Amino acid sequence: MGDASMEPNISTPDNTAEQDSLFSMMGMFLISLITGLFTYYFFFRKKKEEIPDLPKMQSVAAPVRDSSFIEKMKKTGRNIVVFYGSQTGTAEEFANRLSKDAHRYGLRGMAADPEEYDLSDLSRLSEIDKSLAVFCMATYGEGDPTDNAQDFYDWLQEADADLSGLRFAVFGLGNKTYEHFNAMGKYVDKRLEELGAHRIFELGLGDDDGNLEEDFITWREQFWPAVCEHFGVEATGEESSIRQYELVVHTDVNMNKVYTGEMGRLKSYENQKPPFDAKNPFLAQVTENRKLNEGGERHLMHLELDISNSKIRYESGDHVAVYPANDSSLVNQIGEILGTDLDMIMSLNNLDEESNKKHPFPCPTSYRTALTYYLDITNPPRTNVLYELAQYATDAGEQERLRKMASSAAEGKALYLSWVVEARRNILAILQDMPSLRPPIDHLCELLPRLQARYYSIASSSKVHPNAIHICAVTVEYETKTGRLNKGVATNWLKNKVPNKNGSNSLVPMYVRKSQFRLPFKPGTPVIMVGPGTGIAPFIGFIQERAWLKQQGKEVGETVLYYGCRHEREDYLYREELARFHQEGVLTQLNVAFSRDQAEKVYVQHLLKNNKENVWKLVNEGNAHIYVCGDARNMARDVQNTFYEIVAEFGNMSQPQAVDYVKKLMTKGRYSLDVWS
């Protein structure tokens, strides 16, 4: 209570020995009495002051439930809520577009992250007149929900709620090259109906392997008429651009309060605090960056990130997410074309004060920081961006061209596909090719999507490298139809992360995303790994771990690798390491296909067919686990078809039976995929 701190202020006379005994005794008595009274008074006075404070603290600790989207909708006059399950930001972008559309039909919408709300409140949505719930749900990996939709997915699986008063529609985002195409969108649509909800428009299935933007526009242009018919409303005809954020320029701001690239907490890169995740990445130093291939046009690289003192834990098969930065030359060119001072400090503040999303990216910041760390300036912009930008084209022909590409007309869709998507025109290329298009930079920053983290399969084992994460990647670089050289954002940024003495240029913001791509629990279980190109990455970690287990005296089962590359002398990745593991007996079989070293191309599936009897024996008798990593569009499909053939031949099964056999392996976790398109 602070009593002791008061005691040194009370002192006794220095010359007590010279006083008579009576005075001495009385003085000591009086001093003791005063000290006691003072202490007593102070103690109880403090107590009385503190007692009334407690109810005040309790009274402010019970605000209106923030997790209720129903209360928020009632408070802000909204009747349409668009939930998004988003991993890369596209589903969130579509949700925002649908919520903005609502005003054209006399309705009011809001986009919502299901992670931030209590979804059991869906049963109460009928309390709001003309209410509708829309779900833009992306599927992640092999049929999984996105991170922010995991709780919603779990709730749907367990819920026995009565949703008979709920009206809904679902648009799914997926990729047909994956085994479980649009699994999340399909599940949400089916499950809501099972719980009694009323579907007002058919499920939309967007395919990112084709043209996801066109799929969305086609669904959307039929969705809104269905909404109008259901609620008896008409389009208002308002097609004007509506700004979501307002610009605030800071002329006198404390630079310590300005974001310089952090993903979440201000100054989080200067003052690192675990746990590290998507909103709080760890700045890992690159300790090694070496070229893996000896020749050829491509640059394949191996990087090692130091995670010492980060408390980050990972397992073989997990993914590392890195936040890249855009090429400074592209940023500078945008600034020059728009005649902007890129170092101006500004904020974009949401005009909707009730919105959970106060800014489109961390603010206040500079335009240079926003275009470098926060905004995607290299991917072709979507049609809604072109529509909003069209108003700034002073040339009538360019304005008409932009509006046409943003329309739902067949001619417009074809023009967008050829001029933007197939030509891979990013925002800089569009500004260069349309000289009259000069939008305000703040509106451009509002429209561009967020720059997303890039995921890489970890190429190391935490048992062997507990303080390091290894990455294997190939730099992306290609010439477009317009003759421009486009470079992959993350791979070219990583390529330049060369370890140096002060480390300033070799820091990588990163975090770990857990995966289901796991070695068998029992070390004695055989494994068959299929991974051409950079698909070798997780298997380097797997083999390292099996070698470590063997060193610990564990009995390790057969470890079989099928690896493929173009040329033996050019891009045989981890050649020495694999040879050493094979020599030591950890890698019991090393099967390598060099696709372009002979007239007829040889791929990993051909090697599997050559060894089909051994493959079947490992799977059927040895209960082997199969792992496939790499390209989803061709390789993973061809490999899967090869397994169907092997199972059908040696298991004496029909084709449908063989397919069912392999599907059951997947269900049991004995056939795992880590693929991308």
XYZ file of C-alpha atoms in Angstrom:
677
model
C 0.000 0.000 0.000
C 3.009 2.344 0.116
C 3.114 2.640 3.915
C 6.789 1.712 4.174
C 7.801 4.460 1.797
C 6.484 7.014 4.235
C 8.535 5.813 7.221
C 11.939 7.319 6.311
C 10.336 10.756 6.462
C 10.016 10.373 10.269
C 13.402 10.729 12.065
C 14.392 10.802 15.795
C 16.687 13.500 17.286
C 20.411 12.826 16.920
C 21.331 13.815 20.531
C 19.022 11.606 22.588
C 21.891 10.567 24.865
C 22.100 14.172 26.224
C 18.396 14.351 27.268
C 17.089 13.247 30.613
C 15.585 9.792 30.774
C 12.015 11.034 31.233
C 12.156 13.233 28.135
C 13.818 10.403 26.268
C 11.066 7.969 27.159
C 8.274 10.466 26.458
C 9.886 11.492 23.144
C 10.147 7.923 21.986
C 6.577 7.258 23.124
C 5.251 10.314 21.271
C 7.211 9.528 18.132
C 5.992 5.931 18.138
C 2.431 7.096 18.728
C 2.591 9.665 15.880
C 4.143 7.103 13.546
C 1.487 4.539 14.419
C -1.377 7.022 14.032
C -0.009 8.255 10.715
C 0.428 4.728 9.446
C -3.066 3.759 10.648
C -4.626 6.840 9.030
C -2.758 6.420 5.779
C -3.607 2.719 5.508
C -7.347 3.200 6.020
C -7.533 6.388 3.964
C -6.083 4.501 0.947
C -8.495 1.635 1.463
C -11.490 3.964 1.416
C -10.267 5.611 -1.788
C -9.843 2.322 -3.611
C -13.124 0.669 -2.711
C -15.388 2.843 -4.877
C -13.077 2.354 -7.903
C -13.854 -1.354 -8.237
C -17.494 -1.097 -9.326
C -16.456 1.466 -11.942
C -13.997 -0.987 -13.491
C -16.658 -3.689 -13.548
C -19.287 -1.423 -15.069
C -17.181 -0.608 -18.150
C -16.108 -4.220 -18.652
C -19.454 -5.304 -20.072
C -19.926 -3.544 -23.421
C -22.439 -4.566 -26.086
C -21.292 -7.827 -27.635
C -18.889 -6.951 -30.449
C -19.228 -10.433 -31.873
C -22.857 -9.875 -32.869
C -23.096 -8.907 -36.525
C -26.904 -8.698 -36.069
C -26.574 -5.850 -33.555
C -24.120 -4.104 -35.831
C -26.413 -4.455 -38.848
C -29.360 -3.073 -36.875
C -27.282 -0.179 -35.573
C -25.992 0.778 -39.024
C -29.131 0.022 -41.044
C -27.627 -2.850 -43.074
C -29.689 -5.733 -44.413
C -27.126 -7.676 -46.470
C -24.054 -9.265 -44.882
C -21.366 -10.801 -47.101
C -19.070 -13.190 -45.232
C -15.743 -14.146 -46.798
C -13.409 -17.084 -46.297
C -10.201 -15.736 -47.806
C -6.582 -16.892 -47.849
C -5.118 -14.663 -50.554
C -7.534 -11.728 -50.358
C -9.612 -12.495 -53.482
C -12.727 -13.716 -51.631
C -12.531 -10.639 -49.391
C -12.277 -8.459 -52.497
C -15.369 -10.122 -54.033
C -17.265 -9.696 -50.747
C -16.474 -5.980 -50.705
C -17.674 -5.635 -54.285
C -20.992 -7.348 -53.502
C -21.549 -5.229 -50.390
C -20.924 -2.060 -52.447
C -23.329 -3.300 -55.156
C -26.212 -3.381 -52.668
C -26.799 0.389 -52.726
C -27.803 0.164 -56.401
C -30.866 -1.799 -55.338
C -31.879 0.360 -52.408
C -30.212 -2.059 -49.995
C -27.236 -1.649 -47.660
C -24.480 -4.220 -47.392
C -21.472 -4.976 -45.208
C -18.549 -7.332 -45.783
C -17.643 -9.402 -42.727
C -14.826 -11.669 -41.610
C -16.453 -14.773 -40.033
C -13.528 -14.978 -37.602
C -14.660 -11.728 -35.974
C -18.305 -12.655 -35.376
C -20.497 -15.245 -33.681
C -21.999 -17.141 -36.625
C -24.645 -18.789 -34.440
C -26.414 -15.415 -34.815
C -27.358 -16.450 -38.367
C -30.630 -17.769 -36.906
C -31.504 -14.181 -35.890
C -30.933 -12.570 -39.293
C -34.673 -12.781 -40.048
C -35.166 -10.076 -37.394
C -33.935 -7.639 -40.060
C -36.269 -6.743 -42.945
C -35.149 -7.858 -46.429
C -32.106 -9.535 -44.912
C -29.712 -11.778 -46.794
C -26.446 -13.566 -45.983
C -23.988 -14.111 -48.837
C -20.908 -16.300 -48.482
C -17.806 -15.853 -50.676
C -15.869 -18.956 -49.656
C -12.452 -19.912 -50.994
C -11.127 -23.458 -50.707
C -7.556 -23.779 -49.450
C -5.204 -26.646 -50.279
C -6.915 -30.009 -50.554
C -10.496 -29.076 -49.773
C -9.774 -27.200 -46.538
C -11.385 -24.002 -45.257
C -9.253 -20.870 -45.200
C -7.702 -19.918 -41.863
C -10.299 -17.230 -41.122
C -13.221 -19.595 -41.952
C -12.028 -22.539 -39.846
C -14.222 -21.681 -36.827
C -17.239 -21.173 -39.084
C -16.578 -24.550 -40.734
C -16.297 -26.243 -37.324
C -19.548 -24.605 -36.204
C -21.379 -25.755 -39.342
C -20.234 -29.335 -38.759
C -21.473 -29.380 -35.167
C -24.477 -27.030 -35.388
C -28.058 -28.203 -34.943
C -29.423 -24.661 -35.280
C -32.754 -23.863 -36.932
C -31.900 -21.573 -39.844
C -35.355 -21.714 -41.455
C -35.622 -17.911 -41.443
C -32.256 -17.380 -43.148
C -32.000 -16.410 -46.825
C -28.606 -17.078 -48.359
C -26.449 -17.413 -51.475
C -22.920 -18.802 -51.914
C -20.125 -18.062 -54.361
C -17.172 -20.461 -54.130
C -13.608 -19.777 -55.197
C -11.568 -22.801 -56.228
C -9.271 -24.319 -58.812
C -10.213 -27.266 -61.031
C -6.678 -28.620 -61.059
C -7.150 -29.597 -57.407
C -8.740 -32.856 -56.329
C -11.436 -31.223 -54.175
C -12.625 -28.430 -56.444
C -14.513 -25.745 -54.509
C -15.103 -28.093 -51.568
C -15.708 -25.263 -49.078
C -18.251 -23.411 -51.225
C -20.119 -26.649 -51.934
C -20.138 -27.650 -48.265
C -21.406 -24.280 -46.984
C -24.167 -24.243 -49.627
C -25.262 -27.809 -48.819
C -25.004 -27.501 -45.036
C -26.977 -24.247 -44.786
C -29.811 -25.877 -46.723
C -29.685 -28.914 -44.398
C -30.111 -26.546 -41.436
C -33.290 -25.144 -43.012
C -31.969 -21.996 -44.692
C -33.546 -20.803 -47.944
C -31.257 -20.462 -50.977
C -32.329 -17.490 -53.110
C -29.781 -18.070 -55.880
C -27.743 -21.005 -57.137
C -24.235 -21.811 -55.943
C -21.516 -20.067 -57.977
C -18.315 -21.998 -58.688
C -15.337 -19.835 -59.626
C -12.339 -21.531 -61.227
C -8.976 -19.841 -60.786
C -7.430 -22.203 -63.325
C -9.686 -20.597 -65.930
C -10.917 -17.033 -65.463
C -12.083 -16.481 -61.901
C -12.999 -12.846 -62.567
C -15.299 -13.776 -65.444
C -16.894 -16.564 -63.374
C -17.646 -14.050 -60.616
C -19.053 -11.401 -62.987
C -21.275 -13.964 -64.736
C -22.648 -15.195 -61.389
C -23.049 -11.668 -60.024
C -25.004 -10.348 -63.019
C -27.603 -13.098 -62.493
C -27.484 -12.941 -58.688
C -28.729 -9.359 -58.308
C -31.849 -9.804 -60.497
C -32.699 -12.837 -58.326
C -32.329 -10.652 -55.204
C -34.559 -7.974 -56.763
C -37.222 -10.544 -57.630
C -37.128 -12.127 -54.183
C -37.431 -8.861 -52.256
C -39.558 -6.989 -54.799
C -37.009 -4.207 -55.307
C -35.654 -2.543 -58.438
C -32.249 -1.260 -59.450
C -31.968 2.476 -58.759
C -29.861 2.983 -61.865
C -27.045 4.486 -59.782
C -23.766 3.394 -61.336
C -21.618 6.170 -59.905
C -18.298 5.466 -58.254
C -18.508 5.421 -54.496
C -15.376 6.051 -52.492
C -14.965 3.841 -49.456
C -12.085 5.800 -47.951
C -11.199 9.473 -47.634
C -7.695 10.855 -47.997
C -6.035 12.643 -45.090
C -2.623 14.183 -45.801
C -0.343 14.563 -42.765
C 1.906 17.617 -43.018
C 3.048 17.586 -39.403
C 3.223 14.033 -38.102
C 5.465 12.243 -35.632
C 7.464 9.860 -37.847
C 7.537 7.336 -34.982
C 3.803 6.882 -35.582
C 4.133 6.199 -39.315
C 4.041 2.631 -40.679
C 7.087 1.620 -42.697
C 6.007 -1.834 -43.883
C 4.779 -3.567 -40.716
C 1.828 -5.921 -41.200
C 0.151 -5.246 -37.882
C 1.504 -3.544 -34.778
C 3.359 -0.284 -35.318
C 7.145 -0.697 -34.872
C 6.719 -4.476 -34.683
C 9.820 -4.913 -36.865
C 11.920 -2.877 -34.437
C 10.512 -4.476 -31.309
C 9.822 -8.126 -32.109
C 7.535 -10.017 -29.739
C 6.330 -13.629 -30.130
C 4.049 -15.330 -31.002
C 4.645 -14.720 -34.702
C 1.841 -15.091 -37.233
C 0.289 -13.454 -40.304
C -0.300 -10.160 -38.475
C 2.973 -10.291 -36.593
C 5.684 -11.847 -38.824
C 9.195 -12.573 -37.598
C 12.113 -10.835 -39.303
C 14.368 -13.761 -40.116
C 17.881 -13.164 -41.365
C 19.015 -14.973 -44.507
C 22.166 -16.855 -43.563
C 22.598 -18.649 -46.889
C 21.403 -17.992 -50.434
C 22.959 -20.231 -53.054
C 22.098 -21.104 -56.627
C 21.132 -24.760 -56.917
C 21.337 -25.279 -60.684
C 24.509 -25.209 -62.722
C 23.151 -23.959 -66.036
C 20.047 -23.076 -68.014
C 18.053 -19.866 -68.163
C 16.259 -20.342 -64.850
C 17.619 -19.424 -61.415
C 16.829 -22.062 -58.777
C 17.886 -21.194 -55.249
C 18.248 -22.510 -51.730
C 17.774 -20.050 -48.859
C 18.241 -20.550 -45.143
C 16.348 -18.349 -42.669
C 17.587 -17.995 -39.093
C 14.724 -18.376 -36.580
C 16.895 -18.419 -33.434
C 15.225 -16.802 -30.399
C 11.891 -16.536 -32.221
C 10.188 -19.446 -30.403
C 8.916 -20.501 -33.849
C 8.371 -24.237 -34.101
C 7.777 -26.188 -37.295
C 7.487 -29.758 -38.523
C 8.665 -31.322 -41.764
C 5.989 -30.652 -44.383
C 4.865 -27.280 -42.989
C 4.831 -24.123 -45.101
C 6.750 -20.918 -44.532
C 4.947 -17.723 -45.542
C 7.074 -14.739 -46.523
C 5.970 -11.151 -47.087
C 7.784 -9.801 -50.169
C 8.244 -6.230 -51.391
C 7.526 -4.853 -54.860
C 10.376 -3.806 -57.152
C 11.288 -0.184 -56.355
C 11.632 0.653 -60.072
C 7.942 -0.242 -60.662
C 6.911 1.876 -57.677
C 8.975 4.829 -58.924
C 7.467 4.575 -62.408
C 3.919 4.702 -61.025
C 4.879 7.770 -58.980
C 6.390 9.474 -62.037
C 3.414 8.754 -64.309
C 0.957 10.097 -61.722
C 3.197 13.059 -60.824
C 3.111 12.175 -57.145
C 5.429 12.804 -54.233
C 5.716 9.194 -53.108
C 7.121 10.200 -49.721
C 4.009 12.169 -48.747
C 2.553 10.832 -45.477
C -1.158 10.078 -45.684
C -4.002 7.994 -44.306
C -6.981 6.493 -46.070
C -9.781 6.514 -43.480
C -12.979 4.473 -43.890
C -15.982 6.730 -44.478
C -18.090 4.156 -42.651
C -17.204 4.860 -39.039
C -18.858 1.629 -37.905
C -16.642 -0.537 -40.103
C -14.141 -2.862 -38.419
C -11.741 -2.076 -41.274
C -10.567 1.465 -40.550
C -7.973 1.549 -43.363
C -7.272 -0.547 -46.500
C -3.690 -1.037 -45.208
C -1.715 0.178 -42.160
C -1.992 3.978 -41.855
C -0.560 6.573 -41.612
C 2.127 5.698 -44.133
C 3.707 7.031 -47.319
C 2.556 6.260 -50.848
C 5.991 4.688 -51.411
C 5.536 2.298 -48.481
C 1.977 1.436 -49.533
C 2.998 0.648 -53.125
C 6.091 -1.268 -51.971
C 4.802 -3.392 -49.089
C 1.012 -3.262 -48.960
C -0.439 -3.201 -52.504
C -0.382 -5.683 -55.383
C 0.916 -3.740 -58.388
C 2.096 -6.679 -60.532
C -1.035 -8.791 -61.124
C -3.559 -7.801 -63.815
C -6.227 -5.651 -62.095
C -9.784 -6.938 -61.861
C -12.704 -5.422 -63.772
C -14.039 -3.413 -60.821
C -10.722 -1.525 -60.692
C -10.974 -0.715 -64.402
C -14.578 0.442 -63.956
C -13.651 2.817 -61.132
C -10.590 4.134 -62.968
C -12.467 4.788 -66.227
C -13.822 8.125 -64.948
C -10.258 9.508 -64.893
C -9.493 8.812 -68.576
C -9.809 12.126 -70.435
C -9.725 10.437 -73.848
C -13.238 9.268 -74.776
C -11.923 6.183 -76.577
C -9.813 5.027 -73.614
C -12.695 5.652 -71.209
C -15.064 3.625 -73.386
C -12.502 0.800 -73.661
C -12.126 0.607 -69.863
C -15.888 0.640 -69.289
C -16.393 -2.034 -71.938
C -13.810 -4.338 -70.290
C -15.563 -3.825 -66.950
C -18.988 -4.695 -68.379
C -20.693 -8.070 -68.404
C -21.184 -7.996 -72.189
C -19.579 -10.875 -74.095
C -17.511 -8.451 -76.165
C -16.279 -6.716 -73.025
C -15.344 -10.001 -71.332
C -13.390 -11.088 -74.420
C -11.568 -7.753 -74.554
C -10.662 -7.953 -70.835
C -9.413 -11.520 -71.292
C -7.165 -10.686 -74.245
C -6.019 -7.147 -73.388
C -5.531 -7.548 -69.622
C -5.374 -11.211 -68.545
C -3.609 -12.913 -71.462
C -1.316 -9.921 -72.075
C -0.548 -9.892 -68.324
C -0.955 -6.106 -68.142
C -0.443 -4.862 -64.591
C -1.538 -1.417 -63.427
C 1.723 0.187 -64.571
C 1.359 -1.284 -68.081
C -2.247 -0.040 -68.270
C -1.184 3.476 -67.230
C 1.603 3.366 -69.827
C -0.722 2.163 -72.604
C -3.502 4.632 -71.772
C -1.812 8.060 -71.682
C -5.006 9.914 -70.735
C -5.662 7.722 -67.706
C -4.246 9.617 -64.736
C -6.207 8.749 -61.579
C -5.511 10.368 -58.195
C -2.966 8.110 -56.491
C -5.078 7.884 -53.322
C -8.020 6.395 -55.270
C -5.668 3.979 -57.018
C -4.292 2.872 -53.631
C -7.854 2.345 -52.410
C -8.687 0.123 -55.386
C -5.585 -2.071 -55.638
C -5.731 -5.371 -53.697
C -3.370 -6.141 -50.835
C 0.012 -7.706 -51.560
C -0.234 -11.218 -50.130
C 2.246 -13.484 -48.381
C 3.807 -16.220 -50.528
C 3.904 -19.819 -49.258
C 6.783 -22.243 -49.723
C 7.105 -25.862 -48.625
C 9.822 -25.981 -45.972
C 12.898 -27.831 -47.263
C 14.342 -28.852 -43.883
C 13.611 -30.901 -40.777
C 13.270 -29.181 -37.406
C 14.894 -32.245 -35.822
C 18.087 -31.464 -37.727
C 17.690 -27.676 -38.100
C 15.662 -26.439 -35.096
C 16.874 -22.843 -35.557
C 16.584 -22.585 -39.329
C 13.983 -22.865 -42.079
C 15.134 -23.763 -45.585
C 13.400 -22.648 -48.788
C 13.773 -24.006 -52.321
C 12.405 -21.708 -55.046
C 12.718 -20.834 -58.722
C 12.684 -17.217 -59.902
C 9.725 -16.374 -62.117
C 10.544 -14.250 -65.155
C 8.780 -14.142 -68.530
C 8.094 -11.901 -71.513
C 4.481 -10.820 -72.054
C 2.642 -10.494 -75.362
C 3.356 -6.765 -75.239
C 7.123 -7.409 -75.059
C 7.412 -6.422 -71.401
C 9.516 -8.424 -68.953
C 7.395 -9.475 -65.985
C 9.105 -10.751 -62.846
C 7.683 -12.761 -59.972
C 7.464 -10.496 -56.911
C 8.584 -12.850 -54.170
C 11.143 -15.006 -56.003
C 13.051 -12.051 -57.459
C 12.920 -10.291 -54.089
C 14.276 -13.428 -52.372
C 16.964 -13.791 -55.036
C 18.408 -10.439 -53.905
C 18.412 -11.373 -50.210
C 22.158 -11.924 -50.012
C 23.653 -12.440 -46.545
C 25.922 -9.581 -45.562
C 27.682 -8.338 -42.479
C 25.104 -5.880 -41.143
C 22.133 -8.017 -42.231
C 20.020 -5.040 -43.260
C 19.382 -6.317 -46.760
C 18.832 -9.940 -45.811
C 15.809 -9.776 -43.508
C 12.655 -11.673 -44.475
C 9.293 -11.138 -42.687
C 7.912 -14.655 -42.242
C 5.723 -17.003 -40.227
C 4.918 -20.731 -40.325
C 1.630 -22.202 -41.516
C 0.908 -25.703 -40.248
C 0.214 -28.408 -42.804
C -1.337 -31.870 -42.934
C 1.591 -33.023 -45.085
C 3.194 -35.219 -42.424
C 5.494 -38.214 -42.206
C 3.856 -41.381 -40.805
C 3.716 -41.547 -37.013
C 5.629 -44.840 -37.080
C 9.174 -44.477 -38.514
C 9.004 -48.050 -39.784
C 6.228 -47.227 -42.274
C 7.505 -47.063 -45.876
C 7.101 -43.786 -47.764
C 6.891 -43.116 -51.512
C 7.681 -39.481 -52.367
C 6.986 -37.984 -55.798
C 8.335 -34.467 -56.334
C 9.755 -33.072 -59.577
C 11.384 -29.625 -59.749
C 10.981 -27.523 -56.611
C 8.460 -30.150 -55.478
C 11.544 -31.814 -53.969
C 11.464 -29.238 -51.133
C 9.403 -30.993 -48.411
C 11.068 -34.310 -49.219
C 14.495 -32.921 -48.354
C 13.003 -32.292 -44.905
C 11.422 -35.760 -44.825
C 14.697 -37.478 -45.754
C 16.663 -35.411 -43.218
C 14.188 -36.498 -40.553
C 14.367 -40.177 -41.493
C 18.174 -39.946 -41.359
C 17.930 -38.368 -37.890
C 15.539 -41.097 -36.712
C 17.956 -43.738 -37.971
C 20.781 -42.074 -36.010
C 18.601 -42.283 -32.891
C 18.526 -46.055 -33.349
C 14.947 -46.189 -34.670
C 13.983 -48.726 -37.287
C 13.176 -46.692 -40.395
C 11.067 -48.095 -43.219
C 11.821 -47.906 -46.928
C 12.221 -44.319 -48.130
C 11.605 -44.071 -51.869
C 11.953 -40.910 -53.967
C 10.779 -40.182 -57.506
C 12.333 -36.918 -58.623
C 12.312 -35.228 -62.013
C 13.980 -32.267 -63.712
C 14.703 -31.084 -67.262
C 18.419 -31.763 -67.622
C 20.803 -33.763 -65.442
C 23.629 -31.233 -65.894
C 21.515 -28.103 -65.453
C 18.777 -28.371 -62.838
C 19.283 -31.552 -60.798
C 18.478 -29.988 -57.410
C 20.214 -31.185 -54.212
C 22.168 -33.707 -56.277
C 25.009 -34.166 -53.763
C 22.696 -34.350 -50.746
C 20.456 -36.963 -52.379
C 23.459 -39.024 -53.484
C 24.816 -38.969 -49.925
C 21.474 -40.017 -48.393
C 21.248 -42.828 -50.953
C 24.787 -43.981 -50.231
C 24.100 -43.983 -46.488
C 21.041 -46.153 -47.027
C 18.522 -43.624 -45.692
C 17.136 -43.118 -49.194
C 16.509 -46.730 -50.186
C 15.507 -45.851 -53.767
C 16.485 -42.760 -55.778
C 14.599 -42.671 -59.083
C 15.353 -39.637 -61.252
C 13.710 -38.644 -64.555
C 15.451 -36.153 -66.868
C 12.626 -35.061 -69.144
C 14.645 -33.335 -71.887
C 17.915 -35.265 -72.016
C 16.578 -37.605 -74.727
C 14.286 -37.413 -77.735
C 11.289 -38.806 -75.868
C 10.326 -36.986 -72.674
C 10.526 -38.991 -69.459
C 8.582 -37.904 -66.373
C 8.157 -39.220 -62.820
C 4.967 -41.097 -63.751
C 6.952 -43.093 -66.316
C 9.405 -44.173 -63.608
C 6.487 -45.185 -61.377
C 5.166 -47.398 -64.200
C 8.617 -48.939 -64.666
C 8.638 -49.901 -60.968
C 4.935 -50.684 -60.735
C 5.317 -54.101 -59.102
C 7.509 -52.695 -56.328
C 5.182 -49.701 -55.896
C 2.167 -51.989 -55.456
C 4.019 -54.191 -52.964
C 4.964 -51.178 -50.821
C 1.407 -49.837 -50.890
C -0.498 -53.098 -50.523
C 1.770 -55.135 -48.228
C 3.876 -52.446 -46.589
C 1.027 -49.962 -45.983
C 3.248 -47.286 -47.507
C 2.282 -43.616 -47.389
C 2.345 -41.765 -50.720
C 3.304 -38.080 -50.990
C 3.027 -35.925 -54.119
C 4.380 -32.374 -54.285
C 4.552 -29.938 -57.194
C 2.439 -28.891 -60.170
C -1.270 -29.597 -59.718
C -2.370 -28.990 -63.301
C -0.437 -31.789 -65.020
C 2.037 -33.671 -62.856
C -0.195 -34.447 -59.852
C -3.037 -35.558 -62.127
C -0.774 -37.771 -64.254
C 0.792 -39.339 -61.152
C -2.644 -40.053 -59.689
C -3.780 -41.679 -62.930
C -0.637 -43.827 -62.826
C -1.517 -45.037 -59.333
C -5.028 -45.894 -60.589
C -3.438 -48.038 -63.331
C -1.043 -49.794 -60.923
C -3.817 -50.539 -58.420
C -6.151 -51.809 -61.165
C -3.474 -54.107 -62.659
C -2.005 -55.634 -59.510
C -5.084 -55.430 -57.323
C -7.232 -57.111 -60.006
C -9.706 -54.236 -59.855
C -11.826 -52.384 -62.385
C -11.011 -48.731 -63.061
C -13.815 -47.431 -60.757
C -12.659 -49.821 -57.996
C -9.045 -48.652 -58.377
C -10.161 -45.010 -58.189
C -12.141 -45.784 -55.040
C -9.093 -47.590 -53.547
C -6.852 -44.530 -54.061
C -9.565 -42.168 -52.730
C -9.729 -44.295 -49.567
C -5.940 -43.980 -49.208
C -6.446 -40.212 -49.292
C -9.198 -40.359 -46.679
C -6.938 -42.414 -44.397
C -4.075 -39.938 -44.837
C -1.972 -42.414 -46.801
C -2.018 -40.390 -50.043
C -1.123 -36.749 -49.390
C -0.802 -33.817 -51.783
C 1.096 -30.532 -51.489
C 0.449 -29.007 -54.901
C 0.067 -25.643 -56.608
C -1.031 -24.403 -60.026
